[in-house]
Amino acid sequence: MRTDVAIIGAGPAGLLLAHLLAADGIASVVIETRSKEYVAARIRAGILESSSVELLRAAGLGTGIEAHGDEHRGIYLQWPSERHHLDFTELAGRSVWVYGQTQLQADLVAASEAAGRTVLYETSGAALHDLDTDHPFLTFVDATGTPQRVDAVAVAGCDGSFGPSRAALPAARTSTWERVYPYSWLGILADVAPSTDELIYAWHPDGFAMHSMRSATVSRLYLQVPNGTDTADWPDDRIWATLATRLGHGQDGWTLTPGPVADKSVLPMRSFVQSPMRHGRLFLAGDAAHTVPPTGAKGLNLAIADVALLAPALGRLIGKNDGALADAYSDTALRRVWRSEHFSWWMTTMLHISGDPFDAQLQLSQLRWVTSSTAGATGLAENYAGLPIGF
Ligand code: FAD
Ligand code: DHB
């Protein structure tokens, strides 16, 4: 097979890149290890920044967001006996949208199928070759067990944290930064109407808790738990009782309504950046290049922002033989990546219990400042609602 851009990974980064390239007349082939159904069902992120929504709308992918998304003006930040609303629209002039990654993934698959683009699921053994030439290629085995080769002008590594692209950059010319956190999230998806109109981020001496949502009838909630936690130790009753305590059930008349748990999982938390995000004709985008802890909902938005920069860069490189944007891609993308890395680390360390009483006092002081000072609140609002794509 021959194409313009060989894309590894059919998550949001890979499928959105294929979509944006096609709008510019650039062909692509996407390969994916998992089945279409598996990728579609993965429960992951839930919040889109305003710049992500603008980009998706401009790319003709806004219909689902308009029909089923929910625009939020801000969030609640709380600690025992205090709950404060931060209005991002007032503070920073931007809102966020509740729209699940599963819904966005479905929109991307539908657009890809309507346009007849090539996405090969259930492939194995992807290997990247001749990346420092102008004729790189991929080899892999397709779903029928047949060895395949895709020749391209460029390769996009959109294969997440565990794909082969990251390791294809020469170690001697690559820097990495990593932080592993001493706690994880236990996340549930519940078939019950949300007990709040906007997301609640709660500091509590027993551990962080968050109330998010997916729709008027589906809630998404998270609890800080120790690393290595087994979901078997968390029957539904224990989860709801812990959520009620940490989210402040009964305070000022607020109640948490429990419901049937449809999904339960434990997420470890990590910060990671690999630089540069390019080697020769290989370009990394999304989780393939960086990971953030989930507090602040940046992972999916960063993947979208990378691709928003990469698509025009590849368009210019391939369509006009002009490599200026491609040469600038890594540095431009990494500015925003590091801003989001900092914000995610900051939200995480402000809200999770470390076990150190000094940390707890600093956290409470920070929370009081962020919720009482316009300067503090605006900083959080600007970062949460998202900076412009080219920041
Ligand atoms: P991915 O979505 O990981 O897509 C990469 C794709 O590449 C996958 O489909 C994978 O199967 C495929 N692939 C891997 N190896 C190969 C190979 N060898 N060959 C071909 N294909 C391959 N972010 C938030 O903002 N909020 C959240 O609540 C949140 N929750 C999350 C929960 C989990 C369990 C995880 C893992 C992530 C979560 N994230 C969250 C992060 C967010 O989902 C990611 O940042 C986002 O999915 C990144 O998109 P991506 O396309 O870069 O990577
Ligand atoms: C969700 C996840 C997050 O990490 C976050 O900060 C907000 C919302 C969610 O899954 O809905």
Short mmCIF file of C-alpha atoms and ligand atoms in Angstrom, two decimals:
data_model
loop_
_atom_site.label_atom_id
_atom_site.label_comp_id
_atom_site.label_asym_id
_atom_site.label_seq_id
_atom_site.Cartn_x
_atom_site.Cartn_y
_atom_site.Cartn_z
CA MET A 1 0.00 0.00 0.00
CA ARG A 2 1.11 3.57 -0.64
CA THR A 3 -0.29 6.68 1.02
CA ASP A 4 0.74 10.19 2.11
CA VAL A 5 0.64 9.70 5.89
CA ALA A 6 0.78 6.33 7.67
CA ILE A 7 -0.93 6.76 11.03
CA ILE A 8 -0.43 4.32 13.91
CA GLY A 9 -3.39 4.29 16.32
CA ALA A 10 -7.12 4.87 15.75
CA GLY A 11 -7.79 6.73 19.03
CA PRO A 12 -8.89 10.38 18.96
CA ALA A 13 -5.46 11.66 17.81
CA GLY A 14 -5.13 9.21 14.91
CA LEU A 15 -8.69 9.48 13.57
CA LEU A 16 -8.84 13.27 13.94
CA LEU A 17 -5.51 13.62 12.14
CA ALA A 18 -6.81 11.49 9.25
CA HIS A 19 -9.96 13.67 9.13
CA LEU A 20 -8.06 17.00 9.11
CA LEU A 21 -5.55 15.75 6.52
CA ALA A 22 -8.35 14.61 4.21
CA ALA A 23 -9.86 18.12 4.34
CA ASP A 24 -6.51 19.31 2.96
CA GLY A 25 -6.46 16.65 0.23
CA ILE A 26 -3.85 14.48 2.01
CA ALA A 27 -4.45 10.72 2.04
CA SER A 28 -3.75 8.46 5.00
CA VAL A 29 -3.91 4.86 6.17
CA VAL A 30 -4.59 4.22 9.87
CA ILE A 31 -3.61 0.98 11.59
CA GLU A 32 -4.93 -0.08 15.01
CA THR A 33 -4.20 -3.12 17.18
CA ARG A 34 -7.60 -3.30 18.84
CA SER A 35 -11.01 -4.02 17.33
CA LYS A 36 -13.31 -1.15 16.35
CA GLU A 37 -15.74 -2.19 19.10
CA TYR A 38 -13.04 -2.23 21.79
CA VAL A 39 -11.79 1.25 20.89
CA ALA A 40 -15.38 2.55 20.78
CA ALA A 41 -16.24 1.19 24.24
CA ARG A 42 -13.22 2.47 26.22
CA ILE A 43 -14.47 4.79 28.97
CA ARG A 44 -12.02 7.65 29.25
CA ALA A 45 -12.13 11.44 29.19
CA GLY A 46 -15.24 13.58 29.44
CA ILE A 47 -14.42 17.29 29.14
CA LEU A 48 -13.65 19.31 26.01
CA GLU A 49 -11.99 22.72 26.24
CA SER A 50 -13.45 25.57 24.22
CA SER A 51 -10.59 25.48 21.68
CA SER A 52 -11.15 21.72 21.16
CA VAL A 53 -14.85 22.37 20.52
CA GLU A 54 -14.05 25.22 18.09
CA LEU A 55 -11.62 23.00 16.18
CA LEU A 56 -14.08 20.09 16.00
CA ARG A 57 -16.87 22.40 14.84
CA ALA A 58 -14.64 23.97 12.16
CA ALA A 59 -13.74 20.45 10.97
CA GLY A 60 -17.43 19.56 10.53
CA LEU A 61 -17.45 17.38 13.66
CA GLY A 62 -19.68 19.57 15.84
CA THR A 63 -23.08 17.98 15.26
CA GLY A 64 -22.84 15.42 18.06
CA ILE A 65 -21.49 18.01 20.50
CA GLU A 66 -24.38 20.38 19.68
CA ALA A 67 -26.97 17.62 20.01
CA HIS A 68 -25.68 15.68 23.02
CA GLY A 69 -22.94 17.79 24.66
CA ASP A 70 -23.57 20.01 27.65
CA GLU A 71 -21.88 23.41 27.92
CA HIS A 72 -20.63 24.20 31.43
CA ARG A 73 -19.71 27.67 32.66
CA GLY A 74 -17.35 26.39 35.35
CA ILE A 75 -16.72 23.95 38.22
CA TYR A 76 -17.21 23.70 41.97
CA LEU A 77 -14.15 23.44 44.21
CA GLN A 78 -14.80 22.29 47.74
CA TRP A 79 -13.36 21.13 51.05
CA PRO A 80 -15.27 20.13 54.21
CA SER A 81 -18.09 22.59 54.86
CA GLU A 82 -17.14 24.90 51.96
CA ARG A 83 -18.23 24.77 48.31
CA HIS A 84 -17.29 27.51 45.83
CA HIS A 85 -18.27 27.96 42.19
CA LEU A 86 -15.69 29.20 39.70
CA ASP A 87 -17.35 30.74 36.65
CA PHE A 88 -14.87 30.30 33.76
CA THR A 89 -17.07 32.24 31.35
CA GLU A 90 -16.97 35.29 33.63
CA LEU A 91 -13.33 34.87 34.62
CA ALA A 92 -11.73 33.85 31.33
CA GLY A 93 -14.41 34.33 28.68
CA ARG A 94 -14.44 30.63 27.81
CA SER A 95 -16.59 27.62 28.72
CA VAL A 96 -16.03 23.83 28.61
CA TRP A 97 -18.23 21.05 27.26
CA VAL A 98 -19.17 17.73 28.81
CA TYR A 99 -18.85 15.29 25.93
CA GLY A 100 -17.51 11.79 26.51
CA GLN A 101 -14.49 10.45 24.63
CA THR A 102 -16.68 7.49 23.62
CA GLN A 103 -19.06 9.94 21.89
CA LEU A 104 -16.21 11.77 20.15
CA GLN A 105 -14.69 8.45 19.08
CA ALA A 106 -18.06 7.42 17.60
CA ASP A 107 -18.27 10.73 15.69
CA LEU A 108 -14.75 10.23 14.31
CA VAL A 109 -15.46 6.65 13.24
CA ALA A 110 -18.72 7.73 11.56
CA ALA A 111 -16.94 10.53 9.66
CA SER A 112 -14.14 8.18 8.63
CA GLU A 113 -16.59 5.55 7.37
CA ALA A 114 -18.76 8.11 5.55
CA ALA A 115 -15.65 9.35 3.70
CA GLY A 116 -14.44 5.79 2.97
CA ARG A 117 -11.04 6.30 4.62
CA THR A 118 -8.81 3.29 5.29
CA VAL A 119 -8.64 2.25 8.95
CA LEU A 120 -7.30 -1.25 9.54
CA TYR A 121 -8.30 -2.70 12.91
CA GLU A 122 -6.87 -5.77 14.70
CA THR A 123 -3.40 -5.40 13.22
CA SER A 124 -0.30 -6.67 15.02
CA GLY A 125 3.48 -6.30 15.00
CA ALA A 126 3.61 -2.70 13.73
CA ALA A 127 7.22 -1.68 12.98
CA LEU A 128 8.52 1.67 11.73
CA HIS A 129 11.29 1.83 9.09
CA ASP A 130 13.57 4.36 7.35
CA LEU A 131 12.28 7.27 9.40
CA ASP A 132 15.33 9.40 8.64
CA THR A 133 14.68 9.20 4.88
CA ASP A 134 11.89 10.88 2.89
CA HIS A 135 10.32 7.49 2.14
CA PRO A 136 9.51 5.89 5.51
CA PHE A 137 7.34 2.78 5.74
CA LEU A 138 5.44 0.63 8.20
CA THR A 139 5.21 -3.13 8.32
CA PHE A 140 2.53 -5.04 10.23
CA VAL A 141 0.28 -8.08 10.07
CA ASP A 142 -3.36 -7.44 9.18
CA ALA A 143 -6.49 -8.97 10.79
CA THR A 144 -6.36 -11.96 8.41
CA GLY A 145 -2.77 -12.77 9.39
CA THR A 146 -1.27 -11.39 6.16
CA PRO A 147 1.99 -9.37 6.37
CA GLN A 148 1.51 -5.83 4.98
CA ARG A 149 3.64 -2.80 4.16
CA VAL A 150 2.53 0.85 3.92
CA ASP A 151 4.86 3.29 2.15
CA ALA A 152 4.33 6.95 3.03
CA VAL A 153 5.81 10.43 2.98
CA ALA A 154 5.44 10.73 6.75
CA VAL A 155 4.49 8.54 9.73
CA ALA A 156 2.29 9.83 12.57
CA GLY A 157 2.71 8.03 15.89
CA CYS A 158 -0.72 8.36 17.50
CA ASP A 159 -0.43 5.06 19.34
CA GLY A 160 -0.82 6.19 22.95
CA SER A 161 1.44 5.49 25.92
CA PHE A 162 2.19 1.88 25.07
CA GLY A 163 2.63 1.94 21.26
CA PRO A 164 5.89 1.45 19.34
CA SER A 165 6.31 5.05 18.05
CA ARG A 166 7.73 6.55 21.23
CA ALA A 167 10.56 4.01 21.25
CA ALA A 168 11.33 4.64 17.55
CA LEU A 169 13.01 7.95 18.41
CA PRO A 170 16.77 7.47 18.95
CA ALA A 171 17.38 7.36 22.72
CA ALA A 172 20.56 9.43 22.41
CA ARG A 173 18.60 12.36 20.96
CA THR A 174 15.52 12.04 23.18
CA SER A 175 14.79 13.50 26.61
CA THR A 176 12.06 12.21 28.89
CA TRP A 177 10.56 13.54 32.11
CA GLU A 178 8.34 11.47 34.40
CA ARG A 179 6.51 11.70 37.71
CA VAL A 180 4.58 8.82 39.24
CA TYR A 181 2.01 9.74 41.90
CA PRO A 182 1.51 7.76 45.14
CA TYR A 183 -2.24 7.35 44.51
CA SER A 184 -4.72 6.25 41.85
CA TRP A 185 -8.33 6.96 40.92
CA LEU A 186 -11.19 4.52 41.29
CA GLY A 187 -13.66 5.61 38.60
CA ILE A 188 -17.28 4.58 38.18
CA LEU A 189 -19.86 5.19 35.50
CA ALA A 190 -23.35 5.10 37.02
CA ASP A 191 -26.81 5.02 35.45
CA VAL A 192 -28.17 7.82 37.58
CA ALA A 193 -28.88 11.52 36.99
CA PRO A 194 -25.97 13.71 38.18
CA SER A 195 -26.49 15.18 41.65
CA THR A 196 -24.90 18.43 40.50
CA ASP A 197 -25.29 20.84 37.59
CA GLU A 198 -21.52 21.26 37.12
CA LEU A 199 -18.46 19.18 38.12
CA ILE A 200 -17.43 19.05 41.78
CA TYR A 201 -13.74 18.68 42.69
CA ALA A 202 -13.54 17.87 46.42
CA TRP A 203 -10.58 18.01 48.78
CA HIS A 204 -11.25 15.77 51.80
CA PRO A 205 -8.94 14.50 54.59
CA ASP A 206 -9.84 10.91 53.60
CA GLY A 207 -8.86 11.59 49.95
CA PHE A 208 -9.94 13.44 46.82
CA ALA A 209 -13.35 12.84 45.22
CA MET A 210 -14.92 14.15 42.04
CA HIS A 211 -18.42 14.22 40.63
CA SER A 212 -18.54 14.42 36.83
CA MET A 213 -21.16 13.31 34.34
CA ARG A 214 -21.77 12.15 30.80
CA SER A 215 -25.42 13.12 30.27
CA ALA A 216 -28.67 13.93 32.10
CA THR A 217 -28.94 10.25 33.04
CA VAL A 218 -25.32 9.09 33.39
CA SER A 219 -22.88 10.14 36.14
CA ARG A 220 -19.11 9.67 36.29
CA LEU A 221 -17.48 9.76 39.72
CA TYR A 222 -13.94 9.28 40.99
CA LEU A 223 -12.28 8.55 44.35
CA GLN A 224 -8.63 8.80 45.35
CA VAL A 225 -7.46 5.30 46.32
CA PRO A 226 -4.02 3.82 47.13
CA ASN A 227 -1.92 2.49 44.24
CA GLY A 228 -2.53 -1.21 43.67
CA THR A 229 -6.20 -1.00 44.70
CA ASP A 230 -8.33 -3.93 43.51
CA THR A 231 -11.89 -3.08 42.41
CA ALA A 232 -12.98 -6.31 44.13
CA ASP A 233 -12.36 -4.55 47.48
CA TRP A 234 -14.79 -1.80 46.47
CA PRO A 235 -18.34 -3.10 46.30
CA ASP A 236 -20.85 -0.51 45.07
CA ASP A 237 -22.15 0.29 48.60
CA ARG A 238 -18.66 1.11 49.82
CA ILE A 239 -18.05 3.37 46.81
CA TRP A 240 -21.29 5.32 47.27
CA ALA A 241 -20.77 5.67 51.04
CA THR A 242 -17.22 6.97 50.49
CA LEU A 243 -18.37 9.35 47.77
CA ALA A 244 -21.14 10.64 50.06
CA THR A 245 -18.66 11.40 52.84
CA ARG A 246 -16.02 13.04 50.65
CA LEU A 247 -18.47 15.00 48.47
CA GLY A 248 -20.36 16.33 51.51
CA HIS A 249 -23.74 14.59 51.36
CA GLY A 250 -26.06 16.42 53.77
CA GLN A 251 -24.07 19.67 53.85
CA ASP A 252 -26.27 22.72 53.26
CA GLY A 253 -29.04 20.40 52.04
CA TRP A 254 -26.97 18.90 49.17
CA THR A 255 -27.53 15.19 48.57
CA LEU A 256 -25.74 12.58 46.47
CA THR A 257 -28.11 10.16 44.75
CA PRO A 258 -26.57 6.69 44.21
CA GLY A 259 -27.52 4.41 41.32
CA PRO A 260 -26.52 1.26 39.43
CA VAL A 261 -22.79 1.09 38.64
CA ALA A 262 -22.24 0.25 34.97
CA ASP A 263 -18.42 0.34 34.92
CA LYS A 264 -15.68 0.36 37.57
CA SER A 265 -11.93 0.73 37.03
CA VAL A 266 -8.71 1.88 38.69
CA LEU A 267 -6.48 4.43 36.94
CA PRO A 268 -2.85 4.95 37.96
CA MET A 269 -1.61 8.56 37.68
CA ARG A 270 1.50 9.67 35.88
CA SER A 271 3.06 12.72 34.27
CA PHE A 272 5.35 12.02 31.30
CA VAL A 273 6.84 14.05 28.44
CA GLN A 274 9.10 12.90 25.62
CA SER A 275 10.97 15.48 23.56
CA PRO A 276 11.36 16.12 20.68
CA MET A 277 8.00 15.00 19.29
CA ARG A 278 9.61 14.41 15.91
CA HIS A 279 12.43 12.35 14.42
CA GLY A 280 12.98 12.64 10.65
CA ARG A 281 9.65 11.78 9.07
CA LEU A 282 8.09 10.43 12.31
CA PHE A 283 5.80 12.83 14.21
CA LEU A 284 4.32 11.95 17.63
CA ALA A 285 0.90 13.25 18.72
CA GLY A 286 -1.25 12.78 21.83
CA ASP A 287 -0.48 10.23 24.52
CA ALA A 288 2.31 8.80 22.34
CA ALA A 289 4.39 11.83 23.35
CA HIS A 290 3.01 12.77 26.76
CA THR A 291 0.80 11.71 29.65
CA VAL A 292 -0.90 13.86 32.28
CA PRO A 293 -2.62 12.78 35.49
CA PRO A 294 -6.36 13.11 34.83
CA THR A 295 -7.16 15.93 37.32
CA GLY A 296 -8.12 18.88 35.13
CA ALA A 297 -9.11 16.79 32.09
CA LYS A 298 -6.21 17.69 29.81
CA GLY A 299 -5.25 14.36 28.14
CA LEU A 300 -7.82 14.30 25.35
CA ASN A 301 -7.59 18.06 24.79
CA LEU A 302 -3.82 17.87 24.39
CA ALA A 303 -4.20 15.10 21.81
CA ILE A 304 -6.63 17.31 19.86
CA ALA A 305 -4.31 20.34 20.11
CA ASP A 306 -1.27 18.35 18.86
CA VAL A 307 -3.20 17.14 15.85
CA ALA A 308 -4.49 20.66 15.14
CA LEU A 309 -0.85 21.71 14.73
CA LEU A 310 0.36 18.55 13.01
CA ALA A 311 -2.28 18.41 10.25
CA PRO A 312 -1.38 21.77 8.64
CA ALA A 313 2.33 21.01 9.13
CA LEU A 314 2.00 17.74 7.20
CA GLY A 315 -0.30 19.44 4.68
CA ARG A 316 2.40 22.02 3.90
CA LEU A 317 5.18 19.41 3.86
CA ILE A 318 3.36 17.03 1.53
CA GLY A 319 1.18 19.41 -0.51
CA LYS A 320 3.69 22.24 -1.00
CA ASN A 321 7.05 20.60 -0.22
CA ASP A 322 7.47 23.23 2.51
CA GLY A 323 8.85 21.85 5.78
CA ALA A 324 8.74 25.05 7.87
CA LEU A 325 5.70 24.11 9.98
CA ALA A 326 6.87 20.50 10.29
CA ASP A 327 10.23 21.74 11.57
CA ALA A 328 8.47 23.97 14.11
CA TYR A 329 5.90 21.31 15.17
CA SER A 330 7.70 19.82 18.17
CA ASP A 331 8.70 23.13 19.77
CA THR A 332 5.27 24.68 19.16
CA ALA A 333 3.37 21.66 20.51
CA LEU A 334 5.65 21.29 23.55
CA ARG A 335 4.89 24.82 24.78
CA ARG A 336 1.24 23.87 25.27
CA VAL A 337 2.15 20.37 26.47
CA TRP A 338 4.24 21.79 29.32
CA ARG A 339 1.51 24.29 30.26
CA SER A 340 -0.96 21.40 30.54
CA GLU A 341 1.61 19.24 32.35
CA HIS A 342 2.02 21.99 34.92
CA PHE A 343 -1.72 22.57 35.31
CA SER A 344 -2.48 18.85 35.68
CA TRP A 345 0.31 18.41 38.24
CA TRP A 346 -0.89 21.52 40.11
CA MET A 347 -4.55 20.43 40.24
CA THR A 348 -3.48 16.92 41.26
CA THR A 349 -1.18 17.99 44.07
CA MET A 350 -3.62 20.67 45.30
CA LEU A 351 -6.47 18.18 45.69
CA HIS A 352 -5.04 14.75 46.63
CA ILE A 353 -4.07 13.75 50.15
CA SER A 354 -0.36 12.89 50.33
CA GLY A 355 -0.38 11.83 53.99
CA ASP A 356 1.83 14.78 55.02
CA PRO A 357 -0.04 17.21 57.36
CA PHE A 358 2.09 20.16 56.16
CA ASP A 359 0.99 19.45 52.55
CA ALA A 360 -2.64 19.42 53.72
CA GLN A 361 -2.36 22.92 55.23
CA LEU A 362 -0.69 24.25 52.07
CA GLN A 363 -3.47 22.70 49.96
CA LEU A 364 -6.21 24.31 52.04
CA SER A 365 -4.46 27.66 51.90
CA GLN A 366 -4.15 27.35 48.11
CA LEU A 367 -7.82 26.38 47.77
CA ARG A 368 -8.89 29.37 49.87
CA TRP A 369 -6.80 31.68 47.70
CA VAL A 370 -8.01 30.22 44.39
CA THR A 371 -11.64 30.56 45.45
CA SER A 372 -11.41 34.02 47.04
CA SER A 373 -9.00 35.94 44.82
CA THR A 374 -10.02 36.95 41.30
CA ALA A 375 -6.37 36.59 40.22
CA GLY A 376 -6.19 33.03 41.63
CA ALA A 377 -9.55 31.99 40.19
CA THR A 378 -8.73 33.47 36.77
CA GLY A 379 -5.49 31.50 36.55
CA LEU A 380 -7.35 28.26 37.19
CA ALA A 381 -10.18 29.22 34.81
CA GLU A 382 -7.82 30.16 31.96
CA ASN A 383 -5.94 26.89 32.20
CA TYR A 384 -8.98 24.66 32.74
CA ALA A 385 -11.08 26.17 29.93
CA GLY A 386 -7.95 25.96 27.78
CA LEU A 387 -5.53 28.26 26.06
CA PRO A 388 -5.68 28.94 22.32
CA ILE A 389 -4.36 26.05 20.17
CA GLY A 390 -1.21 27.92 19.13
CA PHE A 391 -0.33 29.00 22.71
P1 FAD B 1 -5.22 6.73 22.71
O1 FAD B 1 -6.62 7.11 22.94
O2 FAD B 1 -4.52 5.90 23.76
O3 FAD B 1 -5.15 6.00 21.32
C1 FAD B 1 -4.00 5.30 20.88
C2 FAD B 1 -4.44 4.16 20.02
O4 FAD B 1 -3.28 3.50 19.49
C3 FAD B 1 -5.21 3.11 20.79
O5 FAD B 1 -6.43 2.85 20.16
C4 FAD B 1 -4.28 1.90 20.81
O6 FAD B 1 -5.01 0.68 20.81
C5 FAD B 1 -3.52 2.11 19.52
N1 FAD B 1 -2.24 1.39 19.48
C6 FAD B 1 -1.38 1.16 20.49
N2 FAD B 1 -0.34 0.42 20.06
C7 FAD B 1 -0.55 0.20 18.75
C8 FAD B 1 0.19 -0.53 17.75
N3 FAD B 1 1.32 -1.20 18.06
N4 FAD B 1 -0.31 -0.58 16.49
C9 FAD B 1 -1.48 0.05 16.18
N5 FAD B 1 -2.21 0.74 17.09
C10 FAD B 1 -1.75 0.81 18.37
N6 FAD B 1 -8.14 12.10 29.93
C11 FAD B 1 -8.92 13.04 30.44
O7 FAD B 1 -8.77 14.19 30.02
N7 FAD B 1 -9.86 12.71 31.38
C12 FAD B 1 -10.07 11.42 31.80
O8 FAD B 1 -10.93 11.16 32.62
C13 FAD B 1 -9.27 10.42 31.29
N8 FAD B 1 -9.41 9.13 31.66
C14 FAD B 1 -8.60 8.18 31.12
C15 FAD B 1 -8.73 6.86 31.49
C16 FAD B 1 -7.86 5.89 30.98
C17 FAD B 1 -8.02 4.45 31.40
C18 FAD B 1 -6.85 6.27 30.07
C19 FAD B 1 -5.88 5.24 29.51
C20 FAD B 1 -6.76 7.60 29.68
C21 FAD B 1 -7.61 8.55 30.20
N9 FAD B 1 -7.52 9.88 29.83
C22 FAD B 1 -8.30 10.82 30.34
C23 FAD B 1 -6.57 10.32 28.85
C24 FAD B 1 -7.20 10.42 27.47
O9 FAD B 1 -8.15 9.40 27.32
C25 FAD B 1 -6.09 10.31 26.47
O10 FAD B 1 -5.23 11.43 26.69
C26 FAD B 1 -6.54 10.26 25.03
O11 FAD B 1 -7.17 9.02 24.78
C27 FAD B 1 -5.35 10.43 24.11
O12 FAD B 1 -5.72 10.10 22.80
P2 FAD B 1 -4.66 9.41 21.84
O13 FAD B 1 -5.37 9.22 20.55
O14 FAD B 1 -3.39 10.18 21.87
O15 FAD B 1 -4.30 8.02 22.52
C1 DHB B 2 -13.56 13.83 33.92
C2 DHB B 2 -12.27 13.44 34.10
C3 DHB B 2 -11.34 14.32 34.61
O1 DHB B 2 -10.08 13.95 34.78
C4 DHB B 2 -11.69 15.59 34.96
O2 DHB B 2 -10.77 16.43 35.51
C5 DHB B 2 -12.97 16.01 34.76
C6 DHB B 2 -13.91 15.12 34.24
C7 DHB B 2 -14.56 12.90 33.40
O3 DHB B 2 -14.20 11.75 33.12
O4 DHB B 2 -15.70 13.28 33.26
#
